[in-house]
mmCIF file of C-alpha atoms in Angstrom:
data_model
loop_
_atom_site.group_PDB
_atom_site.id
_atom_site.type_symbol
_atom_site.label_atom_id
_atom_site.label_comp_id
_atom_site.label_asym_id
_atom_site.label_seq_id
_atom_site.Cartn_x
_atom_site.Cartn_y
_atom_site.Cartn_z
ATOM 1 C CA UNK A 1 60.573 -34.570 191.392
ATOM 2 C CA UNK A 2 58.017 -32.047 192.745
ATOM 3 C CA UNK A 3 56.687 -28.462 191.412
ATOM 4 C CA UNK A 4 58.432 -26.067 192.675
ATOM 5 C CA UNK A 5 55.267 -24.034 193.418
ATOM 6 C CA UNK A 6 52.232 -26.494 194.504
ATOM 7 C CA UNK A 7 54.608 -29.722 195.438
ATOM 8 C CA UNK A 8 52.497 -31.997 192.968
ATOM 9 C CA UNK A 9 54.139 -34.140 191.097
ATOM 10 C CA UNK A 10 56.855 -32.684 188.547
ATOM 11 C CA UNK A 11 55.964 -33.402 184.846
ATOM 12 C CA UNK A 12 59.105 -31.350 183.190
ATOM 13 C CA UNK A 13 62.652 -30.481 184.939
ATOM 14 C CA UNK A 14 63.796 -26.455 183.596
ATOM 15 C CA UNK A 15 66.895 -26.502 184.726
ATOM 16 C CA UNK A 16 67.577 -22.949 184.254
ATOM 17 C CA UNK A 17 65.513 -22.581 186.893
ATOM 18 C CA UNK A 18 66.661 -25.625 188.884
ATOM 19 C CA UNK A 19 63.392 -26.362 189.483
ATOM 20 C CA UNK A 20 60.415 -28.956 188.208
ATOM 21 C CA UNK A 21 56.868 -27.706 187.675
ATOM 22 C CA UNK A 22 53.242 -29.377 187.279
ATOM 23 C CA UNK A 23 51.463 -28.812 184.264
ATOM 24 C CA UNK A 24 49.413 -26.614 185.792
ATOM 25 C CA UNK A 25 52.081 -24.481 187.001
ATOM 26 C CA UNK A 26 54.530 -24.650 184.041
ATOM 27 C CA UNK A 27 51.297 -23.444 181.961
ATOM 28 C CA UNK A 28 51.125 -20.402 184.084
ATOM 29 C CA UNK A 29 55.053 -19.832 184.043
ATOM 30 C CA UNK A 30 55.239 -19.721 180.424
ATOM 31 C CA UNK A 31 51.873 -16.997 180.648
ATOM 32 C CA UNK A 32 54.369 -15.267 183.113
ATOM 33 C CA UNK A 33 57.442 -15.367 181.063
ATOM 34 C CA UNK A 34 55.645 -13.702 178.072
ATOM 35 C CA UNK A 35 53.589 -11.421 180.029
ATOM 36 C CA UNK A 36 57.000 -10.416 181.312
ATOM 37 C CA UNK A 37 58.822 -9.900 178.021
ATOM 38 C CA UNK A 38 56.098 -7.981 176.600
ATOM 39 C CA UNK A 39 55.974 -5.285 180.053
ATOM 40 C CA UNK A 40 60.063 -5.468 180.207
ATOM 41 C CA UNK A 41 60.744 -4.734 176.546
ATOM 42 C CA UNK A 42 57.265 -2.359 175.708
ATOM 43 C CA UNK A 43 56.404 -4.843 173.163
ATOM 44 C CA UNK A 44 52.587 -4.334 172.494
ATOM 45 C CA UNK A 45 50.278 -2.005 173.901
ATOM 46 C CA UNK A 46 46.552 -3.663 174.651
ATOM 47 C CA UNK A 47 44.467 -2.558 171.304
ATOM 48 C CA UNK A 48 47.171 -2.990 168.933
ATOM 49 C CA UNK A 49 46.364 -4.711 165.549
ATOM 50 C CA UNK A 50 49.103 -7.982 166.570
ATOM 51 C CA UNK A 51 50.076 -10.548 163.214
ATOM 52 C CA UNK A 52 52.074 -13.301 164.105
ATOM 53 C CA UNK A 53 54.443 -15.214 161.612
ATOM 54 C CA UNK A 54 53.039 -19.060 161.664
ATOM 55 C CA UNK A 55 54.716 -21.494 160.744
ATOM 56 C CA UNK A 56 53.407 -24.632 161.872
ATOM 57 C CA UNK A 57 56.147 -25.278 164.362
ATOM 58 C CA UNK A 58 55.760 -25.501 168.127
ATOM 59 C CA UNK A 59 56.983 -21.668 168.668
ATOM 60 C CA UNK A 60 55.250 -19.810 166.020
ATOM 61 C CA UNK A 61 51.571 -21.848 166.917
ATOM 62 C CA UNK A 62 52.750 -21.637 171.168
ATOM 63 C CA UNK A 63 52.497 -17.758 170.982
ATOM 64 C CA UNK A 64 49.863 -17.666 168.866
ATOM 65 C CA UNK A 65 48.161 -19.600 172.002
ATOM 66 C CA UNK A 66 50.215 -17.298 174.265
ATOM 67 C CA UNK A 67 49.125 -14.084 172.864
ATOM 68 C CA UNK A 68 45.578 -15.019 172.598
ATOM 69 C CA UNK A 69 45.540 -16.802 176.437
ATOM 70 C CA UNK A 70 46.930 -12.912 177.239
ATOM 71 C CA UNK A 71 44.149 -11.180 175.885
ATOM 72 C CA UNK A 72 45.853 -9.939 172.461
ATOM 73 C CA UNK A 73 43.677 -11.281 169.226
ATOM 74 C CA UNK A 74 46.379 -11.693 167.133
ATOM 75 C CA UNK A 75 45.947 -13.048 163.972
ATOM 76 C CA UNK A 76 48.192 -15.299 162.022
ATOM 77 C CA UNK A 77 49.746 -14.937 158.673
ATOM 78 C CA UNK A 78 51.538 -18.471 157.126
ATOM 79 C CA UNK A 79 53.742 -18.508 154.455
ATOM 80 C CA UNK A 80 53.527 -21.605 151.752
ATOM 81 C CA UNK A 81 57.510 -22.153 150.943
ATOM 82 C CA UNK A 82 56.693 -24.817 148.344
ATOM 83 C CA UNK A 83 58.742 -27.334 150.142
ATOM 84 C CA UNK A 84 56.800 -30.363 149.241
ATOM 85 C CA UNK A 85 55.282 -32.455 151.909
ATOM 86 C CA UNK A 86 56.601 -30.368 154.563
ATOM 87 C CA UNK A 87 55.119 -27.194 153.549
ATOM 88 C CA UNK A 88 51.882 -29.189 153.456
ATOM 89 C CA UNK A 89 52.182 -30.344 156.332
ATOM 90 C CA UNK A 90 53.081 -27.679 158.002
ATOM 91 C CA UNK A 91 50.469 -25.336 156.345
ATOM 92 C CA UNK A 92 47.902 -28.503 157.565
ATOM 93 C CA UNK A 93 48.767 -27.378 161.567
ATOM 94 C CA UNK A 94 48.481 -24.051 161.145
ATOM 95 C CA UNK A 95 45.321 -23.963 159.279
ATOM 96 C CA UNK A 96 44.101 -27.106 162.252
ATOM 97 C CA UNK A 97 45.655 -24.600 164.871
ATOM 98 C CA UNK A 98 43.419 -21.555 163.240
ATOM 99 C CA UNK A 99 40.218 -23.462 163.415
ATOM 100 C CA UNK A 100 40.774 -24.453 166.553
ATOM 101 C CA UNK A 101 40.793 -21.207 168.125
ATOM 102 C CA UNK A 102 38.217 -19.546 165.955
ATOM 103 C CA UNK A 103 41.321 -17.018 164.852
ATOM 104 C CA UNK A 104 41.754 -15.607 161.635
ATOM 105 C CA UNK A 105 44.821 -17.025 159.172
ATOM 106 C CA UNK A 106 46.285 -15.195 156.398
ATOM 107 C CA UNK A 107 47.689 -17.339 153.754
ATOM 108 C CA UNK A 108 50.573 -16.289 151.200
ATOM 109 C CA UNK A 109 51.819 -18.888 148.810
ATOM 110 C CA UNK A 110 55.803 -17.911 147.651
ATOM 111 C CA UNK A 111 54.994 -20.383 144.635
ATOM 112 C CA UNK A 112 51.481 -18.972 143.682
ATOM 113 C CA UNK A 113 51.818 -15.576 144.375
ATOM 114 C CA UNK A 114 55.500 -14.645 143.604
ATOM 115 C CA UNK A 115 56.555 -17.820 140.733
ATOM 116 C CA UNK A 116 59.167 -19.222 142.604
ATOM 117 C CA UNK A 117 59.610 -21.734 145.381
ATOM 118 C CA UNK A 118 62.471 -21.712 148.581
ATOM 119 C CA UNK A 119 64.741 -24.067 146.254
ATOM 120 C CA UNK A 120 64.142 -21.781 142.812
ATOM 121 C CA UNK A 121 65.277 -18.575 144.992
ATOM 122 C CA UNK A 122 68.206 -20.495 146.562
ATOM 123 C CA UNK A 123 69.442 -21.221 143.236
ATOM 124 C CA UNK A 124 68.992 -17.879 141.687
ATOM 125 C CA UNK A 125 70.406 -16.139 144.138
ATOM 126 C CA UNK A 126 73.449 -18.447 144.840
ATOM 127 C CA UNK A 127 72.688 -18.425 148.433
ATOM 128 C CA UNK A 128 71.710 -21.606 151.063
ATOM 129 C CA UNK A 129 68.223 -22.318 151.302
ATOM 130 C CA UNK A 130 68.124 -20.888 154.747
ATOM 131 C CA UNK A 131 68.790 -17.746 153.559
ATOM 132 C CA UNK A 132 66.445 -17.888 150.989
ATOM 133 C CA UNK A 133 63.484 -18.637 152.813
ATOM 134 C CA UNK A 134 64.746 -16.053 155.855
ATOM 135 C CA UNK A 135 64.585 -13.398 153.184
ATOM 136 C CA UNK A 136 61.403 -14.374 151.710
ATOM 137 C CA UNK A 137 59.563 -14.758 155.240
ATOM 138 C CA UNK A 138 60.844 -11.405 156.886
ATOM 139 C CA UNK A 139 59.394 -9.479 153.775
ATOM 140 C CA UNK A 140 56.292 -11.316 153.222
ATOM 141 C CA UNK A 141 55.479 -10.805 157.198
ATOM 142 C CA UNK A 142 56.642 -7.141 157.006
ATOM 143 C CA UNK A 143 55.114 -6.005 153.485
ATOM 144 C CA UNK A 144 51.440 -7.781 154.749
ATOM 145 C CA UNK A 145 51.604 -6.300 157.918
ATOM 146 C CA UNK A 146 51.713 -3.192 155.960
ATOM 147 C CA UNK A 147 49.357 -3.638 153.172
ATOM 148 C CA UNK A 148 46.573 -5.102 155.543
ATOM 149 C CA UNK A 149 47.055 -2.190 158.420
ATOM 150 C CA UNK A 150 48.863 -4.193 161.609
ATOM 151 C CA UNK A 151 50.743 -2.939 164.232
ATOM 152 C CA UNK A 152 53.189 -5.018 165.051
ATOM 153 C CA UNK A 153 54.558 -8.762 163.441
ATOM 154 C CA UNK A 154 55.433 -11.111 166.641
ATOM 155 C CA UNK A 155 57.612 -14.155 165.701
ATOM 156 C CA UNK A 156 58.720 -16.951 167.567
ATOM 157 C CA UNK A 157 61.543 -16.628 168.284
ATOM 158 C CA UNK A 158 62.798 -17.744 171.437
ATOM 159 C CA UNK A 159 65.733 -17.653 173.920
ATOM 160 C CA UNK A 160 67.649 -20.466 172.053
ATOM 161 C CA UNK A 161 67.344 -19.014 168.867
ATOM 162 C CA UNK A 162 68.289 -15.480 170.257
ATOM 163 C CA UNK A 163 71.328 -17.174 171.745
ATOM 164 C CA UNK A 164 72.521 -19.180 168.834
ATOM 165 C CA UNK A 165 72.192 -15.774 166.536
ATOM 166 C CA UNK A 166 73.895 -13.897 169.035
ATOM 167 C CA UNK A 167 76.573 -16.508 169.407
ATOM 168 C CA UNK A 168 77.089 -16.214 165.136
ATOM 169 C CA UNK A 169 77.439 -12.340 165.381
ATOM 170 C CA UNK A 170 79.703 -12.180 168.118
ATOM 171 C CA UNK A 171 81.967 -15.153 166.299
ATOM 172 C CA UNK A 172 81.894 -13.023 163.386
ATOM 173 C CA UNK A 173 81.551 -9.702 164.787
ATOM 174 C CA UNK A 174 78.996 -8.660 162.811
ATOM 175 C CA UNK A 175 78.268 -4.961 164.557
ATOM 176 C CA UNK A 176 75.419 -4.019 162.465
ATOM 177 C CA UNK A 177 73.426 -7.124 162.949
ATOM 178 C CA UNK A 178 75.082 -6.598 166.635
ATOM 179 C CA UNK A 179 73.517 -3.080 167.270
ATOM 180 C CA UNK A 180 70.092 -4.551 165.892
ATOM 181 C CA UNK A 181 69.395 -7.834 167.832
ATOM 182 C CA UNK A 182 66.796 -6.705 170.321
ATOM 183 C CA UNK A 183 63.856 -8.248 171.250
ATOM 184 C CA UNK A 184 61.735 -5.074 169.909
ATOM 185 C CA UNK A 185 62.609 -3.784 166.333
ATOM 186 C CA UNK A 186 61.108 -0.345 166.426
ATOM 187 C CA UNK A 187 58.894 0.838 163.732
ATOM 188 C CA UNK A 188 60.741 3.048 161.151
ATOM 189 C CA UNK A 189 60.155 4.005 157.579
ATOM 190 C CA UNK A 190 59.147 0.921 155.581
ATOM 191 C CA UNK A 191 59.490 -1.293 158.591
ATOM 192 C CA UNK A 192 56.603 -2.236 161.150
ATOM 193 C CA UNK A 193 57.327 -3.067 164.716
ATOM 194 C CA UNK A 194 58.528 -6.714 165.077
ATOM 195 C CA UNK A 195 58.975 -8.136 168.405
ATOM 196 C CA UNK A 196 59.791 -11.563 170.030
ATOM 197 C CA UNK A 197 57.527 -12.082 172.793
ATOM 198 C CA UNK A 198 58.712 -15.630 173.572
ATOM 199 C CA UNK A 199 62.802 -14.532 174.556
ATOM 200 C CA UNK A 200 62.633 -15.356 178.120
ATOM 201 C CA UNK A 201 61.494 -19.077 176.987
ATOM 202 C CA UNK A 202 63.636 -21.817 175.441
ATOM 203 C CA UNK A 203 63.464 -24.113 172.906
ATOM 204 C CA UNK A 204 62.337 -27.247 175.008
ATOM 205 C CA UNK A 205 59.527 -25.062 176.925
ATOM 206 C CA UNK A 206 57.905 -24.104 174.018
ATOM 207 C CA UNK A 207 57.820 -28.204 172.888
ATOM 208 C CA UNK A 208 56.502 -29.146 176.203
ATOM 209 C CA UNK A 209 53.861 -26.123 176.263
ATOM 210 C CA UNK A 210 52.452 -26.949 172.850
ATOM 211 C CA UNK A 211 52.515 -30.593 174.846
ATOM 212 C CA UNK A 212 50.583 -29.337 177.397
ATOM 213 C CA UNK A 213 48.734 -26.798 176.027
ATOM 214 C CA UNK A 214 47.114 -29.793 173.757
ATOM 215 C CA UNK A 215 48.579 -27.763 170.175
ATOM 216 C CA UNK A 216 49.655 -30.312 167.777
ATOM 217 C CA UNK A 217 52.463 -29.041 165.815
ATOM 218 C CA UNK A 218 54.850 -30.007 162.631
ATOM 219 C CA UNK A 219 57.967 -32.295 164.887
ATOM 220 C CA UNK A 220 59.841 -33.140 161.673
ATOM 221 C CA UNK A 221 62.829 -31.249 160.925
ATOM 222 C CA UNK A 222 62.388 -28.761 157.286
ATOM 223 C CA UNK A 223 64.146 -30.972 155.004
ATOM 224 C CA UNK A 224 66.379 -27.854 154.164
ATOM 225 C CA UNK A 225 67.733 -27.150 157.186
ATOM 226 C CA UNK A 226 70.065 -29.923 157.928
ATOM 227 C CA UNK A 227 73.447 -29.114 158.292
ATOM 228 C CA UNK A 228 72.815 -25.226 158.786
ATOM 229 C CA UNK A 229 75.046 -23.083 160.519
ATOM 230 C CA UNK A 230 72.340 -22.130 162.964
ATOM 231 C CA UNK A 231 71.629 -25.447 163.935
ATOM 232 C CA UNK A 232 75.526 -25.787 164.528
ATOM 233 C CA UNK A 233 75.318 -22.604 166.364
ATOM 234 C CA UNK A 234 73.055 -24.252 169.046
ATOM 235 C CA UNK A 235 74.531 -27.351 169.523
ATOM 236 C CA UNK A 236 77.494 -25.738 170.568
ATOM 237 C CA UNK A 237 75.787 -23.452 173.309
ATOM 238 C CA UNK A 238 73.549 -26.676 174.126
ATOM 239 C CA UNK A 239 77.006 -28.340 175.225
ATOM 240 C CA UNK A 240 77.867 -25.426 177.498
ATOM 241 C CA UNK A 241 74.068 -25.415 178.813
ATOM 242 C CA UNK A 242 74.409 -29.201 179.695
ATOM 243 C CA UNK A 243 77.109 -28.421 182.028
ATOM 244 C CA UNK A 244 76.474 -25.069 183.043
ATOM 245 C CA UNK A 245 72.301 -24.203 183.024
ATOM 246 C CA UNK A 246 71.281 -20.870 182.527
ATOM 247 C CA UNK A 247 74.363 -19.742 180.300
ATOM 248 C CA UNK A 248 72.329 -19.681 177.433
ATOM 249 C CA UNK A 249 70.216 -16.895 179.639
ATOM 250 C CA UNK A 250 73.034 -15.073 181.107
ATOM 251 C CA UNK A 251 74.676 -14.582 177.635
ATOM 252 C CA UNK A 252 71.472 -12.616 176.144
ATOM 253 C CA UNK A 253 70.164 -10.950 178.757
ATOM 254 C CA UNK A 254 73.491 -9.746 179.359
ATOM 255 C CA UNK A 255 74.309 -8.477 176.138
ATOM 256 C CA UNK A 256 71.119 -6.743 176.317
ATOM 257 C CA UNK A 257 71.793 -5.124 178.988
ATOM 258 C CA UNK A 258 75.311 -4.433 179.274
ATOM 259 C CA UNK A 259 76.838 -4.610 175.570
ATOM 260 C CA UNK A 260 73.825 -3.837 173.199
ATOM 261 C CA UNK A 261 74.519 -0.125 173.568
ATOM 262 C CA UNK A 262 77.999 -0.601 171.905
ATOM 263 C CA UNK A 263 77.139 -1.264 168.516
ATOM 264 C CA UNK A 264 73.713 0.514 167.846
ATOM 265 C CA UNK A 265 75.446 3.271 166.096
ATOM 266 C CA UNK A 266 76.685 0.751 163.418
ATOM 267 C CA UNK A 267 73.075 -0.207 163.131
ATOM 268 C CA UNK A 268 72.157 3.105 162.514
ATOM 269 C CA UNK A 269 74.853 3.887 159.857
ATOM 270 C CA UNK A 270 73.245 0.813 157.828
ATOM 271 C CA UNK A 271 69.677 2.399 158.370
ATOM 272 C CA UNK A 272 70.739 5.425 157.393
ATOM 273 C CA UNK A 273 71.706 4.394 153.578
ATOM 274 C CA UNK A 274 68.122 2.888 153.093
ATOM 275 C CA UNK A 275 65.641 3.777 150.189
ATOM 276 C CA UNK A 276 62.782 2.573 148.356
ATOM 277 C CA UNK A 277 63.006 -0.340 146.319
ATOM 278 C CA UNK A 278 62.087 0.467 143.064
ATOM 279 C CA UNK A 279 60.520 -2.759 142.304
ATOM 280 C CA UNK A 280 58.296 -2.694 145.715
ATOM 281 C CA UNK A 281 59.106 0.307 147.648
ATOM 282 C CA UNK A 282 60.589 -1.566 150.731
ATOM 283 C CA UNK A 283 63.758 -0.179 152.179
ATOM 284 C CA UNK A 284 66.975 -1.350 150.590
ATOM 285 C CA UNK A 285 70.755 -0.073 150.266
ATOM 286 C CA UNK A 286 70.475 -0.692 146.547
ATOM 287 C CA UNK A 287 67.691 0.091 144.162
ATOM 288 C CA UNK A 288 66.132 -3.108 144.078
ATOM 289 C CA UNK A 289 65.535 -4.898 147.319
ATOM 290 C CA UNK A 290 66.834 -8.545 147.382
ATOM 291 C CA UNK A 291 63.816 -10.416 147.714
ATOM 292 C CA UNK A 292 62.751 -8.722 144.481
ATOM 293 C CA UNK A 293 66.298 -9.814 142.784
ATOM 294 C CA UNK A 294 65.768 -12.705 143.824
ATOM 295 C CA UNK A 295 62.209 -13.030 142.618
ATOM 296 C CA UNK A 296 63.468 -10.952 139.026
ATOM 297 C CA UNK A 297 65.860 -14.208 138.629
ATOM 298 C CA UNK A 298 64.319 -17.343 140.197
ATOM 299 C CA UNK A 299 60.605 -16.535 138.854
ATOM 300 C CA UNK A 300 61.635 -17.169 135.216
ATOM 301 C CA UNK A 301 63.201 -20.094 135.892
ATOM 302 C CA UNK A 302 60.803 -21.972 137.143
ATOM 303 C CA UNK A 303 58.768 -20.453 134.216
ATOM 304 C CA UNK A 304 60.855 -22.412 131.989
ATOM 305 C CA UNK A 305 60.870 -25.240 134.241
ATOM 306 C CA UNK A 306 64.844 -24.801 135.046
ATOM 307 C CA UNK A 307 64.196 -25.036 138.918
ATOM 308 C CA UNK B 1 59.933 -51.352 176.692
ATOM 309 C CA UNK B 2 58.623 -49.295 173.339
ATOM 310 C CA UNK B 3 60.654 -46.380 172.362
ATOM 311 C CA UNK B 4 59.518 -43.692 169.209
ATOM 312 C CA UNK B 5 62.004 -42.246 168.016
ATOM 313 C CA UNK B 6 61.744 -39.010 165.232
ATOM 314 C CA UNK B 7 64.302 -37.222 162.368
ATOM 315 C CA UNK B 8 64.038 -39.616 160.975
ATOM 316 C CA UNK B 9 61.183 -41.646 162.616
ATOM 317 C CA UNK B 10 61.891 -45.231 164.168
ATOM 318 C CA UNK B 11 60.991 -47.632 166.850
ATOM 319 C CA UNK B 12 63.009 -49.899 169.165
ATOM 320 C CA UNK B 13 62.385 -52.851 171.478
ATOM 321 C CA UNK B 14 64.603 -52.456 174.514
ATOM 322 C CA UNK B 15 64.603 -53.907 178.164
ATOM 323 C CA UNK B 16 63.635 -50.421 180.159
ATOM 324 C CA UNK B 17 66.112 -48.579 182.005
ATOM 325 C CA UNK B 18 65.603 -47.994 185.629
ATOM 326 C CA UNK B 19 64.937 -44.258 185.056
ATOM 327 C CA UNK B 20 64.497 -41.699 181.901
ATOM 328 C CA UNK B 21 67.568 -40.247 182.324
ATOM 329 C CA UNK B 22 69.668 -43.467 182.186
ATOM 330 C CA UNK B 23 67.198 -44.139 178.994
ATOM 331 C CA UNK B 24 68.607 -41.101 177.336
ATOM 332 C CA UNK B 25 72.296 -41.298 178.274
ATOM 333 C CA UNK B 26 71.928 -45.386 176.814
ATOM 334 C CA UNK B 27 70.976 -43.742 173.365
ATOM 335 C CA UNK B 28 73.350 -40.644 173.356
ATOM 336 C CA UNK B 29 70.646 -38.027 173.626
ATOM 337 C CA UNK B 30 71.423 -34.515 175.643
ATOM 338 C CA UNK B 31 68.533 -34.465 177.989
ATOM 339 C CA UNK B 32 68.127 -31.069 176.998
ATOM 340 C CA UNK B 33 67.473 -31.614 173.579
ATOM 341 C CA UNK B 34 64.347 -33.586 174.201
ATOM 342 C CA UNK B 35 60.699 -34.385 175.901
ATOM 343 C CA UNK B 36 60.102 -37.461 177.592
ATOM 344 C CA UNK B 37 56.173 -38.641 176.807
ATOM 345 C CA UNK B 38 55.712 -41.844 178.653
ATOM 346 C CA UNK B 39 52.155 -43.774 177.776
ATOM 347 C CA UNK B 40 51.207 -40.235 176.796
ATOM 348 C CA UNK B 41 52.615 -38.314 179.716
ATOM 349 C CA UNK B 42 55.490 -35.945 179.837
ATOM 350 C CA UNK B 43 57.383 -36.972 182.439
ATOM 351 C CA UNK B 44 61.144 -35.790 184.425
ATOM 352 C CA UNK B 45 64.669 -37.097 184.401
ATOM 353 C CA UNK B 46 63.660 -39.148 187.097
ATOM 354 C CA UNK B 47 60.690 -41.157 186.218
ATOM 355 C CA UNK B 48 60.973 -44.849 186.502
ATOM 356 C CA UNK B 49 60.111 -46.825 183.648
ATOM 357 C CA UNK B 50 58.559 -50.519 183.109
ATOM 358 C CA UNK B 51 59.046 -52.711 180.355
ATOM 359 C CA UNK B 52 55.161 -51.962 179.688
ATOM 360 C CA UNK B 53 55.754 -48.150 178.992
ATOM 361 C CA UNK B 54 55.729 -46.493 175.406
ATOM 362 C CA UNK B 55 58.075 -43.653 175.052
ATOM 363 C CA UNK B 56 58.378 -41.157 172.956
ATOM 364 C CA UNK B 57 61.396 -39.078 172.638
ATOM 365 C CA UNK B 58 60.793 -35.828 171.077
ATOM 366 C CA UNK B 59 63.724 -33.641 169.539
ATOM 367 C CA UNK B 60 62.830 -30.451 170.822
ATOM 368 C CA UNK B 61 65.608 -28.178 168.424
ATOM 369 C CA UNK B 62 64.096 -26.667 165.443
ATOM 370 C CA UNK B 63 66.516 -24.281 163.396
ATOM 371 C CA UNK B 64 66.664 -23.106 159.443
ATOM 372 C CA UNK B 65 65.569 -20.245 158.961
ATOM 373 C CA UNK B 66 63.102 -19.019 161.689
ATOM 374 C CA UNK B 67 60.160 -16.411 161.032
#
């Protein structure tokens, strides 16, 4: 197989694309890709204060490398789940990824800072550990953006994952969660910007830039996750993808643009009933926000060594 | 041929396949779903392999709960 662009040999088929691509090349595609989501969608504007949610994984560290190779300084913040080896581990390539680059990483510990670990606040809060550790990362990223004066939280999530989630809404038609999945959540009261700069690249282009792009990265699976319904989520639209490339595209980008519209008003209701958390002031339909109920309950259990 | 395998990690000794993509179909594996690093090289579908090459096959799918 050739690249598509200089006719050197191929090193990685996309076949979204139909196409095979150099290293070289496929380097500069992914540059292009991002460049492109971040013009399309108004993502960041040059100057910006940029934090972007590490996790040790080949997404989170491949646009920290993206951002940086695109002139944004972004610096990282990582948060310590207290999921044994593999948050070590994990914390270990983020921290090897930081001094790398000479960039700056922010460190929050769930267990040292807030008493309770991914599997505590599962517990406590009768929900899977998924959820758990979703909750506690979107309000850690969003309530340090805020308390240490950034702009905007990028995450890395990419076209797969933006798939598989839309795929679970629309099974479930979930219309608030429908009128919100964008790739640019825009700042509102209590809430920074968060955008996804990495949407027009999938799962396996991410792996092989990190490859490439000489990042080493946590491979292993979190020990939590197996059997998720997100996971089951993508193996499904992989299935289609096999035998039909670039449905996984046509699915998100459509909705975007031809669907989104529909169901921002629902979003908006949901919005609408937000206010303060009395516990920590971020924006919640009840008085205390969840990750704070969850923190009020799991906390002093592991105190008392019941977790 | 030497093939790594990961989640969970493994080895295996195999005669090598003409090609990596009748590698992958021999051990059930979606082509999508992976990289291909032969002696240290990613490498295509079509990439002939020897029985002197080490492979690694690299799950490519991460999920949970995302940042």
């Amino acid at each position: 197989m050739k690249c598509r662009r200089c006719r050197q040999p191929a090193v990685i088929d996309v076949r979204r694309h139909n196409a095979g691509f150099c290293a070289e090349c496929f380097l500069r595609l992914c540059r292009e890709q991002v460049r492109r989501a971040i013009d399309d969608f108004a993502m960041i504007r040059y100057g910006e204060r940029v934090l972007v949610a590490v996790s040790g994984g080949k997404d989170s560290l491949g646009l920290w490398h993206l951002l940086r190779q695109l002139g944004y300084p972004a610096d990282g913040l990582y948060i310590g789940l207290g999921i044994g080896a593999y948050s070590d581990e994990s914390r270990r390539f983020a921290r090897s990824f930081a001094s790398r680059e000479g960039a700056k990483l922010i460190e929050v510990d769930l267990p040292g800072d807030f008493g309770f670990d991914v599997a505590g606040g599962a517990r406590a809060a009768r929900r899977v550990p998924c959820s758990a550790c979703g909750l506690s990362k979107r309000h850690l990223f969003n309530s340090t953006a805020i308390d240490r004066g950034y702009d905007v939280v990028a995450t890395g999530h990419n076209l797969d994952d933006e798939a598989a989630v839309l795929f679970g809404n629309v099974l479930r038609w979930e219309t608030g969660y429908l009128g919100r999945q964008h790739p640019v959540l825009p700042e509102s009261p209590g809430f920074k910007r968060k955008v996804k700069p990495l949407v027009r690249l999938g799962e396996r282009e991410m792996a092989a830039y990190c490859f490439l792009a000489g990042i080493d990265y946590i491979i292993e699976e979190c020990p939590m996750a197996e059997g998720n319904r997100h996971l089951g989520y993508k193996a499904a639209l992989d299935s289609i993808e096999e035998r039909s490339p670039g449905t996984k595209a046509a699915f998100v980008f459509g909705f975007l643009e031809r669907a989104r519209d529909r169901f921002t008003g629902d979003a908006e209701e949901e919005r609408e009933d937000l206010a303060p958390c009395t516990g920590c002031g971020a924006p919640t339909p009840g008085a205390v926000c969840a990750f704070c109920r969850m923190q009020e309950r799991a906390a002093p259990a592991a105190r008392s060594g019941r977790t | 041929m030497l093939v790594l395998l990961r989640n969970p990690r493994r080895e295996l000794r195999i005669d090598a396949p003409p090609n990596v993509e009748a590698l992958l179909a021999g051990l059930d594996i979606a082509p999508e779903s992976v990289l291909v690093i032969c002696n240290d090289t990613l490498v295509t579908r079509d990439a002939r392999l020897s029985d002197s090459d080490v492979v690694e096959i690299r799950p490519v799918i991460s999920g949970g709960a995302h940042p």
